[in-house]
mmCIF file with all atom_site columns, C-alpha atoms in Angstrom:
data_model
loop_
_atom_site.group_PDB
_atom_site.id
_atom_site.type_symbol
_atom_site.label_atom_id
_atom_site.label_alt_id
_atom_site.label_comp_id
_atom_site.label_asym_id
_atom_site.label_entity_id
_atom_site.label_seq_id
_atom_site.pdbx_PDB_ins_code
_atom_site.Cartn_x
_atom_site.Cartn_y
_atom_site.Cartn_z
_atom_site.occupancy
_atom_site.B_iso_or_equiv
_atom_site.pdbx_formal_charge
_atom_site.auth_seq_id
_atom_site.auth_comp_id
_atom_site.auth_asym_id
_atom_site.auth_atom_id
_atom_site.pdbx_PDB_model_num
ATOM 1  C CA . UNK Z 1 1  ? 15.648  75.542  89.113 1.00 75.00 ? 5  UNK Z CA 1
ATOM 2  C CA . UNK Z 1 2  ? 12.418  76.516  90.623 1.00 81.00 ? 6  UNK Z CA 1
ATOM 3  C CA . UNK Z 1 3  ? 9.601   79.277  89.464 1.00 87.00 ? 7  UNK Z CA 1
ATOM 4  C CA . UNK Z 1 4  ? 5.936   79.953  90.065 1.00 89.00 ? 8  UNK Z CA 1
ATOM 5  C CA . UNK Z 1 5  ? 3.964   82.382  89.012 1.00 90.00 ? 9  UNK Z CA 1
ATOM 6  C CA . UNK Z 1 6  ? 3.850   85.383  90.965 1.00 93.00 ? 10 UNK Z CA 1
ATOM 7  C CA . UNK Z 1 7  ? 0.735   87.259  89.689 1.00 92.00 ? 11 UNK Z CA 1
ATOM 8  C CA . UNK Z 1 8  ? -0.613  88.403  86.033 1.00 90.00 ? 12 UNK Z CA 1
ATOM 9  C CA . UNK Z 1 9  ? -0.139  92.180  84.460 1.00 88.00 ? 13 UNK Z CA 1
ATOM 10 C CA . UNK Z 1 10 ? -3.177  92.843  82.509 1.00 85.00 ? 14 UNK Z CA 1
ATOM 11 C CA . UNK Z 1 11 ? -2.355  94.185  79.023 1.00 79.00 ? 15 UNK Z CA 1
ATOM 12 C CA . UNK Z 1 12 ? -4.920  96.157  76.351 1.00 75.00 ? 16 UNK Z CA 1
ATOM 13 C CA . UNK Z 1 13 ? -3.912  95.815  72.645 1.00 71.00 ? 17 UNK Z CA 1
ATOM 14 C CA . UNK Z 1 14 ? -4.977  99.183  70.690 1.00 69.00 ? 18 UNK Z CA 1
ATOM 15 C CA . UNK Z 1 15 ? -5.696  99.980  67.151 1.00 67.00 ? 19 UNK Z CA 1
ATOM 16 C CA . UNK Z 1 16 ? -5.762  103.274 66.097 1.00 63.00 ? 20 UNK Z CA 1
ATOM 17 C CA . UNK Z 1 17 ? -8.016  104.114 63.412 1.00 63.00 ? 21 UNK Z CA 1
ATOM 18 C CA . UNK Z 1 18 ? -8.160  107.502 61.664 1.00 61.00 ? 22 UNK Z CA 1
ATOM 19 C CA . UNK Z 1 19 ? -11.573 109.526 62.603 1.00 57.00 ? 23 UNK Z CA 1
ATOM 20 C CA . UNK Z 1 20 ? -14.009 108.678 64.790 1.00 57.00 ? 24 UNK Z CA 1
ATOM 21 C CA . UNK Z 1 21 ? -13.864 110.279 68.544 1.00 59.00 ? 25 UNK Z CA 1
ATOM 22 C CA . UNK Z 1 22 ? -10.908 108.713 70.033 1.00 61.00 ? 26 UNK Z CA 1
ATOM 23 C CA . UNK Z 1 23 ? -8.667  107.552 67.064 1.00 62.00 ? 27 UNK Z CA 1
ATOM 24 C CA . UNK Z 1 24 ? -8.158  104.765 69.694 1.00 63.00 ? 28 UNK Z CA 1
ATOM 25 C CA . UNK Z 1 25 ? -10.011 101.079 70.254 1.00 66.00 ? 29 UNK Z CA 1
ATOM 26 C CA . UNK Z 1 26 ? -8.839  98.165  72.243 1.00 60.00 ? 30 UNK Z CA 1
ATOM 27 C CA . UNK Z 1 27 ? -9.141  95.129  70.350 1.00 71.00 ? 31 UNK Z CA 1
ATOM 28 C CA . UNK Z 1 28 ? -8.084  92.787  73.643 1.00 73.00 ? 32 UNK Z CA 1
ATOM 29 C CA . UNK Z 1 29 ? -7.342  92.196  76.968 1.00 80.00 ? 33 UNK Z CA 1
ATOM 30 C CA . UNK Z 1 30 ? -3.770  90.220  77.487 1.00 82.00 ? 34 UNK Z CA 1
ATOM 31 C CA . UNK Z 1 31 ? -2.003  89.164  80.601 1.00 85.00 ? 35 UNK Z CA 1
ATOM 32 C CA . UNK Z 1 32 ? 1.262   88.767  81.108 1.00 85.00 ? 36 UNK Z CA 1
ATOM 33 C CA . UNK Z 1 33 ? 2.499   86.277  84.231 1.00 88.00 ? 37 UNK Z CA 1
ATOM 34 C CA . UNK Z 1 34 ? 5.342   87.505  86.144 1.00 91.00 ? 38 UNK Z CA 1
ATOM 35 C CA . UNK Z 1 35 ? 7.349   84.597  87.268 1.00 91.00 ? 39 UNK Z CA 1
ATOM 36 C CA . UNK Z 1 36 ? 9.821   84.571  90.198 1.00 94.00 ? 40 UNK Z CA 1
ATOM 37 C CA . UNK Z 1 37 ? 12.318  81.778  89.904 1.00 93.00 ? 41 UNK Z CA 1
ATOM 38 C CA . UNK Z 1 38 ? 15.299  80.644  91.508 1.00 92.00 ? 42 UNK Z CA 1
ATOM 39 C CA . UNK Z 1 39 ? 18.886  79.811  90.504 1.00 92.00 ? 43 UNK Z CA 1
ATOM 40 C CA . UNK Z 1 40 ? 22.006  78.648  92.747 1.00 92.00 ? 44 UNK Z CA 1
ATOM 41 C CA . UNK Z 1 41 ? 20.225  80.522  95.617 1.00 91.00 ? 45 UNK Z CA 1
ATOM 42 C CA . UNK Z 1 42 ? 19.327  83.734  93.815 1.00 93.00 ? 46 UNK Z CA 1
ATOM 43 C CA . UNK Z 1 43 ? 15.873  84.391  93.527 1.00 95.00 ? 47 UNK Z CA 1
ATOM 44 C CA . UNK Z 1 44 ? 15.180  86.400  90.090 1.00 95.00 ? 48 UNK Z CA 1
ATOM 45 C CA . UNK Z 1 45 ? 11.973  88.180  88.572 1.00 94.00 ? 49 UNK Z CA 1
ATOM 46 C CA . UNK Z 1 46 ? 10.895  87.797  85.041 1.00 92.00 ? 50 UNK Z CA 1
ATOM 47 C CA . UNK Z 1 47 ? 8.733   89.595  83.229 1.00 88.00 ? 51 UNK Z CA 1
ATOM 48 C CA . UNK Z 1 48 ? 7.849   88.819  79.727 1.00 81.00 ? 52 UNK Z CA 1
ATOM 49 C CA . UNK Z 1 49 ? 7.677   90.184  76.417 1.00 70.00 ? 53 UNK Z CA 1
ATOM 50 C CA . UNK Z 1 50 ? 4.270   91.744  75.263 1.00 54.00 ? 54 UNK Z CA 1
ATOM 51 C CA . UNK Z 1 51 ? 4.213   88.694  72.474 1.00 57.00 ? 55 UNK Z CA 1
ATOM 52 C CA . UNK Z 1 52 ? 4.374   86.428  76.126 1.00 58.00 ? 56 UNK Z CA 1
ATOM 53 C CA . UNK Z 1 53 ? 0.205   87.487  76.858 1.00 65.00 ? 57 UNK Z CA 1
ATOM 54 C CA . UNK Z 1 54 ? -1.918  84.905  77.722 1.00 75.00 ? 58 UNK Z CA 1
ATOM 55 C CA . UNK Z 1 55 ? -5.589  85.059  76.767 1.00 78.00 ? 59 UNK Z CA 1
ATOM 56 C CA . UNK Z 1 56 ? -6.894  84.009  80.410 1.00 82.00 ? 60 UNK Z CA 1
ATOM 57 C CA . UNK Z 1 57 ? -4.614  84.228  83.939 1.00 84.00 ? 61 UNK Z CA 1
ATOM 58 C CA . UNK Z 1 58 ? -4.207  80.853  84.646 1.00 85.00 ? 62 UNK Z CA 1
ATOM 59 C CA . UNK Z 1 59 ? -1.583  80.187  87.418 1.00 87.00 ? 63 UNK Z CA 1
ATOM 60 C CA . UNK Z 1 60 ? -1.938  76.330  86.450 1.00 85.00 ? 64 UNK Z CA 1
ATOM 61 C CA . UNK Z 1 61 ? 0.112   77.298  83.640 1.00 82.00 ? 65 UNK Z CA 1
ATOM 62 C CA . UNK Z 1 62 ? 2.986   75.815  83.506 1.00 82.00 ? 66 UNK Z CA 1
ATOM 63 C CA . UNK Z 1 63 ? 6.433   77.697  82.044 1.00 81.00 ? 67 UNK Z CA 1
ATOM 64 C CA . UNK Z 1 64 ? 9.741   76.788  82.046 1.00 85.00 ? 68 UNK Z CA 1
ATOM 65 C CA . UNK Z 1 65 ? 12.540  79.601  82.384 1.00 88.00 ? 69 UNK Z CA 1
ATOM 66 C CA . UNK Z 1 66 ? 15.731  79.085  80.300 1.00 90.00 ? 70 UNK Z CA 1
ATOM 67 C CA . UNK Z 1 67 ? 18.716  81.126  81.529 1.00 91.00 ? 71 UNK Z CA 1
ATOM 68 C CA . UNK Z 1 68 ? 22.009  81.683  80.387 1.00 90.00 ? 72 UNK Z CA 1
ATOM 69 C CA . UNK Z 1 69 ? 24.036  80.337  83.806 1.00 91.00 ? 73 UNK Z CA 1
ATOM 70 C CA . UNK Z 1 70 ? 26.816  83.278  83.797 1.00 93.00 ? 74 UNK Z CA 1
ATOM 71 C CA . UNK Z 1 71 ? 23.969  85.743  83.248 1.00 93.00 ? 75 UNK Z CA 1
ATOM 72 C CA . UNK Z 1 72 ? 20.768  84.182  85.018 1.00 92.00 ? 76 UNK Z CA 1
ATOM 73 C CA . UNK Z 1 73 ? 19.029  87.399  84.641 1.00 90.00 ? 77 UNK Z CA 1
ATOM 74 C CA . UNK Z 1 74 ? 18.817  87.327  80.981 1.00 88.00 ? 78 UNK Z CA 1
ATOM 75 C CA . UNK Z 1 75 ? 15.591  84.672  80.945 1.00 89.00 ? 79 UNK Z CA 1
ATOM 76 C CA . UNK Z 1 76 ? 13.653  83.031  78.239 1.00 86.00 ? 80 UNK Z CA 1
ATOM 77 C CA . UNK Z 1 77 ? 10.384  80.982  79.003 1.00 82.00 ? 81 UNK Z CA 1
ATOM 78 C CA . UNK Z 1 78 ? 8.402   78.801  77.274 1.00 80.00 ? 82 UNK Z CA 1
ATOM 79 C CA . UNK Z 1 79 ? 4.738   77.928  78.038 1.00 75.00 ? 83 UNK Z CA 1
ATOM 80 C CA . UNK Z 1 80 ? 4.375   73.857  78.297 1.00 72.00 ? 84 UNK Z CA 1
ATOM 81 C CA . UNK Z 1 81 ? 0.167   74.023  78.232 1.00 64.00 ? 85 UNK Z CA 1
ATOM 82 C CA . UNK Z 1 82 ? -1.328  77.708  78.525 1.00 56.00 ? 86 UNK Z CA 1
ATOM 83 C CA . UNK Z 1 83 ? -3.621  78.873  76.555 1.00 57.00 ? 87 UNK Z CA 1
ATOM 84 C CA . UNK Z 1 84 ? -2.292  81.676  74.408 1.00 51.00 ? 88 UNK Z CA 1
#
């Protein structure tokens, strides 16, 4: 099975405090890679969970997909060296 990274969603984590002007601060800036990847000659897209951010996008990174092969939409991914 084949994947690459596609390109990287950026993603701000929020607190909200009570007072203060906004109520609101972001506490980080996350991305999240959205792979494309391949299976018997259907290409799929998977994007992951927020708990999936990466702390820099790095499209060296590399993840592997796990899929369930009667449903190979319904992915899982692990990252093999990112930095998370």
């Amino acid at each position: 099975m084949e994947s690459e990274i596609l390109y990287f969603e950026e993603r701000i984590r929020w607190e909200t405090r009570t007072g203060g002007d906004s109520g609101h601060i972001a506490i980080a800036t996350y991305y999240n890679p959205i792979i494309s990847y391949s299976y018997l000659g259907s290409t799929f897209i998977y994007k992951p969970k927020v708990t999936a951010s990466l702390k820099i996008p790095d499209f060296n990174t590399d993840v592997e997909i796990f899929i369930q092969p009667e449903n190979p939409k319904n992915a899982k991914h692990k990252y093999s060296n990112a930095t998370t």
